[in-house]
PDB file of C-alpha atoms in Angstrom:
ATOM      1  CA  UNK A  72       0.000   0.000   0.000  1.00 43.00           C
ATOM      2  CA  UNK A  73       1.580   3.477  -0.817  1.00 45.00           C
ATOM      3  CA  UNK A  74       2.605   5.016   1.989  1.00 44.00           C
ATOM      4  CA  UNK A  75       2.456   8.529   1.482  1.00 51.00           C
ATOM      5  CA  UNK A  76      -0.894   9.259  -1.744  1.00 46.00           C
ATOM      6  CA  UNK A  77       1.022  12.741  -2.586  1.00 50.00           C
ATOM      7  CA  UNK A  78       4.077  11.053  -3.789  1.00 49.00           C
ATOM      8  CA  UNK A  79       2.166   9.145  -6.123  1.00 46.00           C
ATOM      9  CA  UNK A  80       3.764   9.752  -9.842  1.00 60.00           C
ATOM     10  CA  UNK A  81       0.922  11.163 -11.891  1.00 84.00           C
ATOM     11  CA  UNK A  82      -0.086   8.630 -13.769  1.00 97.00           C
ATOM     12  CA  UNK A  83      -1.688   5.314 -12.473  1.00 98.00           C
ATOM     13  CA  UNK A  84      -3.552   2.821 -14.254  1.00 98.00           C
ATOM     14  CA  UNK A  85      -5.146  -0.054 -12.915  1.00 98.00           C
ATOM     15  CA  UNK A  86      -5.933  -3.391 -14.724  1.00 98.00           C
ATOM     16  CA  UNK A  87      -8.582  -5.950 -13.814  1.00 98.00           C
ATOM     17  CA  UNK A  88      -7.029  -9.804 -13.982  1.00 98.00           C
ATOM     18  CA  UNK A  89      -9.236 -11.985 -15.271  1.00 98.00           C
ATOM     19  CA  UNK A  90      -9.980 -11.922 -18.878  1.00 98.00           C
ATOM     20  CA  UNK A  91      -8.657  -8.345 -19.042  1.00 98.00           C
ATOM     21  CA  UNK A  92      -4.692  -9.418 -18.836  1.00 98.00           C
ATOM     22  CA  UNK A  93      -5.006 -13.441 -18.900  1.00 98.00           C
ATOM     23  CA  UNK A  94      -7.519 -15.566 -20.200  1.00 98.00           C
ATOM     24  CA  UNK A  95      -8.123 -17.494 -16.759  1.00 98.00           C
ATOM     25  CA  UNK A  96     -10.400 -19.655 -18.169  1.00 98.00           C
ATOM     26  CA  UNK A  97      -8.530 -22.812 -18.802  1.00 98.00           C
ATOM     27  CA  UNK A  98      -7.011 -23.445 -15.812  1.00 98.00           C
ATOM     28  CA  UNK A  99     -10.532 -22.069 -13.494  1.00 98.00           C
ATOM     29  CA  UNK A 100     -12.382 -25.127 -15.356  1.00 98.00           C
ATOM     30  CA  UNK A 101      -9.522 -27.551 -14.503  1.00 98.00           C
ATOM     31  CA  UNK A 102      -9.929 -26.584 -10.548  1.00 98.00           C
ATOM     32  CA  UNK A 103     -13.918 -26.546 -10.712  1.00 98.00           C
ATOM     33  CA  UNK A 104     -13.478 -30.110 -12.585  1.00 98.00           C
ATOM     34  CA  UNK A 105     -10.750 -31.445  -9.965  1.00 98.00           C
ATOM     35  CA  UNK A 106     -12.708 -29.611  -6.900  1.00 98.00           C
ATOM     36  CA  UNK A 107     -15.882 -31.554  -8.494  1.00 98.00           C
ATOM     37  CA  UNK A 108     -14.308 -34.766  -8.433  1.00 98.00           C
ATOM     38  CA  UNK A 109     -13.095 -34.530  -4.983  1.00 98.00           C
ATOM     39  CA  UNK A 110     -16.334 -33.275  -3.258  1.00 98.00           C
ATOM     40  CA  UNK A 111     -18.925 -35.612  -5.462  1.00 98.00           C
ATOM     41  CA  UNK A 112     -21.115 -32.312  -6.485  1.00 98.00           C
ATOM     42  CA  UNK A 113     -21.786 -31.733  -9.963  1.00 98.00           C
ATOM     43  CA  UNK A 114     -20.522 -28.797 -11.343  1.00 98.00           C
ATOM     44  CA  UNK A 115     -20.639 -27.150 -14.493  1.00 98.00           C
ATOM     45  CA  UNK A 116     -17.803 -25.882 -15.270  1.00 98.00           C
ATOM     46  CA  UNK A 117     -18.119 -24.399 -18.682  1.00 98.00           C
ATOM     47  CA  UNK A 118     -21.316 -22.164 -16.840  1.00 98.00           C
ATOM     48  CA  UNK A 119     -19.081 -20.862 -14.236  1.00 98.00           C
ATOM     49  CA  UNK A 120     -16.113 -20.339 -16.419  1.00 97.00           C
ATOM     50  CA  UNK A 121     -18.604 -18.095 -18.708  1.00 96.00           C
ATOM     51  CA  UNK A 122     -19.452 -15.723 -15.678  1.00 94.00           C
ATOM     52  CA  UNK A 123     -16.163 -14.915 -14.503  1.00 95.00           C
ATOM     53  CA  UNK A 124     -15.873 -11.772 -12.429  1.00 94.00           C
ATOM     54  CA  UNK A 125     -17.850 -11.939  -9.149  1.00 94.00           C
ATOM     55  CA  UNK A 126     -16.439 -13.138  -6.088  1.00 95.00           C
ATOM     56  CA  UNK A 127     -15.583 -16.532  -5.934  1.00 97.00           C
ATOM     57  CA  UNK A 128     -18.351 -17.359  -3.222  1.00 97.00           C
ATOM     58  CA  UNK A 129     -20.902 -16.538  -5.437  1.00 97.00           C
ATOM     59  CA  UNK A 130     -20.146 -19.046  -8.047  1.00 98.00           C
ATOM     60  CA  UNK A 131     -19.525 -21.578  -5.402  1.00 98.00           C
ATOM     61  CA  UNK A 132     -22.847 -21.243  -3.736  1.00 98.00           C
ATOM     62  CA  UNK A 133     -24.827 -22.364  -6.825  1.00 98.00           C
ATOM     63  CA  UNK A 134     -23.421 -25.758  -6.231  1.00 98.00           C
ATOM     64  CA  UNK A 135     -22.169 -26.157  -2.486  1.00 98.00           C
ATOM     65  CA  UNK A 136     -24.405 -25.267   0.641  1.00 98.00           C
ATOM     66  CA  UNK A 137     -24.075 -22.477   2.286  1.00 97.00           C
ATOM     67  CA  UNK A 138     -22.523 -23.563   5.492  1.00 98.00           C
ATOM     68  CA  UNK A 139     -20.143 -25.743   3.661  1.00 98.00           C
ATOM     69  CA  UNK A 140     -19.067 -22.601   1.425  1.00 98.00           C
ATOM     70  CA  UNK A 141     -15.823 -21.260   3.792  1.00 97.00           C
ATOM     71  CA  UNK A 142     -14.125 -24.829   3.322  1.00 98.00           C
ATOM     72  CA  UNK A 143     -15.057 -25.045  -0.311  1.00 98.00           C
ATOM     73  CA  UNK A 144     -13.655 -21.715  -0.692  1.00 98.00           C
ATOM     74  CA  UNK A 145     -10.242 -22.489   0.796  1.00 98.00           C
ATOM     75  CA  UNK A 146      -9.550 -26.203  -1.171  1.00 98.00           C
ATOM     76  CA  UNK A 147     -10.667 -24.309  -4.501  1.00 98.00           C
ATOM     77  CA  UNK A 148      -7.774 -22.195  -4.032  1.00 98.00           C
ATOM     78  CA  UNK A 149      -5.820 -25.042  -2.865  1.00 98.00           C
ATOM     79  CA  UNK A 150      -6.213 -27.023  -5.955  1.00 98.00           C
ATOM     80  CA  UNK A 151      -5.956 -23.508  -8.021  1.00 98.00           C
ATOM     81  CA  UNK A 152      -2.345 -23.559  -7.312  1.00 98.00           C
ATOM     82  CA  UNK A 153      -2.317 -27.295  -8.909  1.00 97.00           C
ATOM     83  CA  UNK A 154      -4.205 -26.650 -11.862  1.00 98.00           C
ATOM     84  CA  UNK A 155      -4.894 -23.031 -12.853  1.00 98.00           C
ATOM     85  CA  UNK A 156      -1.042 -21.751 -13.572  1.00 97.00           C
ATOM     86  CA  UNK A 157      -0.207 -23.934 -16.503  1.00 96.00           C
ATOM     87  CA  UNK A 158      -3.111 -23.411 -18.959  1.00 96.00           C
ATOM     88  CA  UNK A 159      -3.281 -20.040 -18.215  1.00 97.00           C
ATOM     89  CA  UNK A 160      -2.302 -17.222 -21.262  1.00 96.00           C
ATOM     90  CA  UNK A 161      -1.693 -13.446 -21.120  1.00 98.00           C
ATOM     91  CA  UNK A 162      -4.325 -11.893 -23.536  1.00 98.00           C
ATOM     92  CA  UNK A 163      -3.280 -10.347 -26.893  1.00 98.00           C
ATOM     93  CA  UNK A 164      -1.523  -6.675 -25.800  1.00 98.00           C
ATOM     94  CA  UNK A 165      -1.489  -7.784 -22.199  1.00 98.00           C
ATOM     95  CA  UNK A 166       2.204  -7.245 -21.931  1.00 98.00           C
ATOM     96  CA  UNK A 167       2.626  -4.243 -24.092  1.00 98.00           C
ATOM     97  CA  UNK A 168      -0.289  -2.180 -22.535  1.00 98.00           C
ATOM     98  CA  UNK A 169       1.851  -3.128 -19.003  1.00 98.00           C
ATOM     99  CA  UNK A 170       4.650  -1.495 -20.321  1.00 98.00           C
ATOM    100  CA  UNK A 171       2.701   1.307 -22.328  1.00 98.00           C
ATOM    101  CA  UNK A 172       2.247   2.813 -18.828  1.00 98.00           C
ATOM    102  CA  UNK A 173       5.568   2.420 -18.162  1.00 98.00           C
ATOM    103  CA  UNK A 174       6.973   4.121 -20.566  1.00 97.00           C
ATOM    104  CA  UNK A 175       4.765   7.232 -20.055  1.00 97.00           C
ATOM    105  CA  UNK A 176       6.390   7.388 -16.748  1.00 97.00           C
ATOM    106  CA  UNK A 177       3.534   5.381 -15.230  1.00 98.00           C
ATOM    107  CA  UNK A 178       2.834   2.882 -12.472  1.00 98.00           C
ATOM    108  CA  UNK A 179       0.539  -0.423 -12.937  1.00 98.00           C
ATOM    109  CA  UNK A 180      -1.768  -1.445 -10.544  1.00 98.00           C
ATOM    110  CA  UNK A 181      -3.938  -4.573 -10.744  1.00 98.00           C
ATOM    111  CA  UNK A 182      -6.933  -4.135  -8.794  1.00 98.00           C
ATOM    112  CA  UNK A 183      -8.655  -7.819  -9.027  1.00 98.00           C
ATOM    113  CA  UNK A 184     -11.216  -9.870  -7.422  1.00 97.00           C
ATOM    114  CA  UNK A 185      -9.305 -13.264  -7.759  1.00 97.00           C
ATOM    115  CA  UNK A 186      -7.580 -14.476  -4.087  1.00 97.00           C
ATOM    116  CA  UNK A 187      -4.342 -12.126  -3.902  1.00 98.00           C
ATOM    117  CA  UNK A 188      -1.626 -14.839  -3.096  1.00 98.00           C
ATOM    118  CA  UNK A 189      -2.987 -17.005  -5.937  1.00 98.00           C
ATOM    119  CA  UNK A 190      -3.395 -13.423  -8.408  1.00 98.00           C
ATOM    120  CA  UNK A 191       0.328 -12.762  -7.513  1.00 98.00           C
ATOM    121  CA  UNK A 192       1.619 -16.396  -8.578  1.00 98.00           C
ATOM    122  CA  UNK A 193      -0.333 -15.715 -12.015  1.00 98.00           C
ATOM    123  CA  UNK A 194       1.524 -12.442 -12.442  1.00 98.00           C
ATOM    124  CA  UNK A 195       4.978 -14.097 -12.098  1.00 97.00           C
ATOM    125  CA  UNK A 196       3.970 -16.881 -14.003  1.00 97.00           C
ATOM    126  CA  UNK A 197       2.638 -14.448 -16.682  1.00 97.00           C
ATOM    127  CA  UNK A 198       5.686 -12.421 -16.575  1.00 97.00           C
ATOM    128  CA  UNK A 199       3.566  -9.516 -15.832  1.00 98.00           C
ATOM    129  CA  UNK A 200       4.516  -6.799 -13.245  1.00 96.00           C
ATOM    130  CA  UNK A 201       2.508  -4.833 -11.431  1.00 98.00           C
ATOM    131  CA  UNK A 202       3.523  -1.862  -8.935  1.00 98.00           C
ATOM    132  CA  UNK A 203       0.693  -2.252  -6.620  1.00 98.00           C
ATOM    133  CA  UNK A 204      -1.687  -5.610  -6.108  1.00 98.00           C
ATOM    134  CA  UNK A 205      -4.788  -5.609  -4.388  1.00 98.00           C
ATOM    135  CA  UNK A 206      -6.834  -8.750  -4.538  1.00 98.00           C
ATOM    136  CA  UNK A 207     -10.904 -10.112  -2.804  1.00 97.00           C
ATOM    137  CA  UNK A 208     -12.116  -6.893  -4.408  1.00 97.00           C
ATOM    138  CA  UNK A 209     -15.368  -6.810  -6.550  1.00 97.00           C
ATOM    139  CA  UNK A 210     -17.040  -3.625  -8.233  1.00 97.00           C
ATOM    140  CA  UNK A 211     -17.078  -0.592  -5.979  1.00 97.00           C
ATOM    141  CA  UNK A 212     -14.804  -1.942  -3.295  1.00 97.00           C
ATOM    142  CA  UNK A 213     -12.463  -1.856  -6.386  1.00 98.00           C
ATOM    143  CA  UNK A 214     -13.139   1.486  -6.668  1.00 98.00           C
ATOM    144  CA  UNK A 215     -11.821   2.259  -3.542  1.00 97.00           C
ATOM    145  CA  UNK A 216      -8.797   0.806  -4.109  1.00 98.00           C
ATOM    146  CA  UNK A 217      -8.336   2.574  -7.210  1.00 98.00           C
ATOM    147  CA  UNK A 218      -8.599   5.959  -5.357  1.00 98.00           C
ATOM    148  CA  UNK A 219      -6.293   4.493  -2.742  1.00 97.00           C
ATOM    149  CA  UNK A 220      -3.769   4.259  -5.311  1.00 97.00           C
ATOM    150  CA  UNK A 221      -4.070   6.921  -6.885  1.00 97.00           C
ATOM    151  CA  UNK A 222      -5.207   5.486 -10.177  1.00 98.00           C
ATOM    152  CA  UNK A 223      -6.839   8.077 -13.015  1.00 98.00           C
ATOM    153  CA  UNK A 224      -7.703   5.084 -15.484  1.00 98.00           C
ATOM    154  CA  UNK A 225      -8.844   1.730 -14.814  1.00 98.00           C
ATOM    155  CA  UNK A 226      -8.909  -1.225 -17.662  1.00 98.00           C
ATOM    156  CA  UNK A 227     -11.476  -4.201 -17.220  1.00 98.00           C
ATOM    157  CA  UNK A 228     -13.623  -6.518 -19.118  1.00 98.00           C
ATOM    158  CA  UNK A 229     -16.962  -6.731 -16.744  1.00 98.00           C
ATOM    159  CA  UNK A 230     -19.390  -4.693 -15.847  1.00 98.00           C
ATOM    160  CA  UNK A 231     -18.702  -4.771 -12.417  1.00 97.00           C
ATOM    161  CA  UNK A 232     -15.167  -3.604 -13.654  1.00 98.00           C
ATOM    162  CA  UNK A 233     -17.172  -0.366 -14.861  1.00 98.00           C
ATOM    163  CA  UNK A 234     -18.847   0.128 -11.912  1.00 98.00           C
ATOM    164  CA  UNK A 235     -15.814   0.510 -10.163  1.00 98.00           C
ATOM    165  CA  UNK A 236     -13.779   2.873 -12.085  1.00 98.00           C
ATOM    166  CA  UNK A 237     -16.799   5.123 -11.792  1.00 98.00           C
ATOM    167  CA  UNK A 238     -16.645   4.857  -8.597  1.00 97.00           C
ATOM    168  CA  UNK A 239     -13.340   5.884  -8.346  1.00 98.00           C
ATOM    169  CA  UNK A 240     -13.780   8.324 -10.629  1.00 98.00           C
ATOM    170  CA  UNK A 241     -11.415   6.831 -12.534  1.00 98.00           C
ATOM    171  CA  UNK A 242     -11.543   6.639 -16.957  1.00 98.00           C
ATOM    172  CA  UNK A 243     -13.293   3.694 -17.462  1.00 98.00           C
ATOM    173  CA  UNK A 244     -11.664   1.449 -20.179  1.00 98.00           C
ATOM    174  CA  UNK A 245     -13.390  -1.263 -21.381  1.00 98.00           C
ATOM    175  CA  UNK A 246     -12.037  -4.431 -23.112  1.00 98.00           C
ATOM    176  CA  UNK A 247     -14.469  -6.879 -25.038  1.00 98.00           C
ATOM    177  CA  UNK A 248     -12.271  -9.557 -24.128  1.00 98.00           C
ATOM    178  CA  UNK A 249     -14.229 -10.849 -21.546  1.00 97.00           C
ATOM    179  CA  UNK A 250     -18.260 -11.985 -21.476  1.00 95.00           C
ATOM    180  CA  UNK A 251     -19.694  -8.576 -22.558  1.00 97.00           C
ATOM    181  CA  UNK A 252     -19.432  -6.797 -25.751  1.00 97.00           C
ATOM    182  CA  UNK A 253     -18.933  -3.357 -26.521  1.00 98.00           C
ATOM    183  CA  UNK A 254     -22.321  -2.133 -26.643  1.00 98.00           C
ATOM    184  CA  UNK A 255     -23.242  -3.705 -23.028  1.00 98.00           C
ATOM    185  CA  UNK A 256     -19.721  -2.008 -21.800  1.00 98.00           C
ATOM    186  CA  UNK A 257     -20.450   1.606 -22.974  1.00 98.00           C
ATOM    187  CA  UNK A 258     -23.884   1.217 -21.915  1.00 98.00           C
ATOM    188  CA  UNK A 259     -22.962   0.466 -18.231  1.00 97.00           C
ATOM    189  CA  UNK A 260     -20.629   3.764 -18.309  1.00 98.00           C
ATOM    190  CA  UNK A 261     -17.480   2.758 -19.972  1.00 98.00           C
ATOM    191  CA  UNK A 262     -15.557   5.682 -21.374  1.00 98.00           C
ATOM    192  CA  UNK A 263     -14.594   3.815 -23.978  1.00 98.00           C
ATOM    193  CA  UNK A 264     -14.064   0.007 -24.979  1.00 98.00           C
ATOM    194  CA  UNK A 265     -11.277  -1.469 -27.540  1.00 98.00           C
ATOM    195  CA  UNK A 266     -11.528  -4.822 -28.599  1.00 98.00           C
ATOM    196  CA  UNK A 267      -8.557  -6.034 -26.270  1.00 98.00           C
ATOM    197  CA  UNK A 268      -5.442  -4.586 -24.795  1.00 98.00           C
ATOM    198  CA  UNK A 269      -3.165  -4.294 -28.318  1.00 98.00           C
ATOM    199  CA  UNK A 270      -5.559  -1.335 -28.808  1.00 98.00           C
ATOM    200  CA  UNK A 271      -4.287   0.147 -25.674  1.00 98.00           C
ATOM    201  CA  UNK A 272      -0.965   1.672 -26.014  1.00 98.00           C
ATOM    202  CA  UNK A 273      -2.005   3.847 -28.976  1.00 98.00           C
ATOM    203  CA  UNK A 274      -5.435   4.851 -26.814  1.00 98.00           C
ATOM    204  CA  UNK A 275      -3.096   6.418 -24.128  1.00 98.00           C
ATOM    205  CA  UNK A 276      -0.837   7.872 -25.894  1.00 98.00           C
ATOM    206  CA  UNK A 277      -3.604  10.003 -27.444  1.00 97.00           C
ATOM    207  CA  UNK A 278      -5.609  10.305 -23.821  1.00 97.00           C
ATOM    208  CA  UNK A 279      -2.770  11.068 -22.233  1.00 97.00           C
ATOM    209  CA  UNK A 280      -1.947  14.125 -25.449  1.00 95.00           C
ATOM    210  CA  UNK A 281      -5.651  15.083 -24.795  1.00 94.00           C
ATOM    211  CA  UNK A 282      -5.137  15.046 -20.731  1.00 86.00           C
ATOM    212  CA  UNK A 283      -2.238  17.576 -21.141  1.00 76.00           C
TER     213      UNK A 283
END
């Protein structure tokens, strides 16, 4: 966590995780699939894996009981270690956009809503770096972690992603990477929306000109 806001450089820009820098999606089926085997309960992982974004509890509880769901919780994330790392890809641009912010003098921050010890073993895996990672956040509480860090733009590919860059009033980017297209994005508030991140660096380069 910064420790002092003011000596924040001026630029900040946070990134979501899922399906905004990697496509997750492999390696979440594999750990539904494996955490399905182990418990007995049927899960579909194809569903879940198409409604990526909320917090993890509120997949989970369309297929485990409620009082069950804290122990669920912890062996998915368990088995995520096992299964999730290997299939998982950066998205098209994920790398450059990374270092499109650097390069403006900028600082990354991913701002996610997967488990934060398991989001920081993607990153490395990845070979992405971020300058700030906060992680168990969904929607608005993302938004106040985007103020906390002083970001100005935030990059997503959900609506709840949306929802909290406006809350921080933050520029919200949208990225049809994910299960919405561009039309639902801009409709729920997004700035704007490019079709994935190799879009990006030439979008702030120009926001950034426009900004000045």
């Amino acid at each position: 966590m910064p420790a002092n806001p003011d000596a924040l450089p001026p630029l900040t820009v946070g990134f979501d995780l899922d399906m905004t820098l990697l496509d997750t999606r492999p390696g979440i089926k594999a750990t539904y699939l494996a955490l399905s085997a182990e418990t007995g309960t049927f899960i579909d992982a194809d569903l879940a894996v198409s409604r990526l974004g909320p917090p993890l509890l509120d997949e989970l509880r369309n297929w485990f009981p409620a009082e069950h769901l804290p122990e669920i919780a912890d062996r998915y994330r368990t088995l995520y270690r096992e299964y999730a790392f290997g299939p998982t890809v950066a998205l098209p641009g994920a790398h450059a956009a990374v270092e499109a912010v650097r390069a403006h003098g900028g600082r990354v921050a991913v701002i996610t809503g997967k488990y934060e010890p398991n989001a920081k073993l993607h990153l490395d895996h990845a070979g992405l770096r971020a300058d700030a990672l906060v992680g168990d956040l969904w929607a608005e509480t993302k938004g106040a972690a985007l103020r906390e860090h002083g970001a100005s733009v935030y990059v997503g590919d959900h609506l709840g992603d949306i929802r909290g860059a406006r809350h921080a009033d933050a520029v919200a980017v949208g990225v049809a990477t994910g299960p919405y297209p561009a039309e639902e994005l801009l409709a729920a508030g997004a700035d704007v929306v490019l079709a994935d991140l190799t879009e990006f660096p030439v979008w702030l380069a120009g926001h950034l000109a426009t900004a000045s």
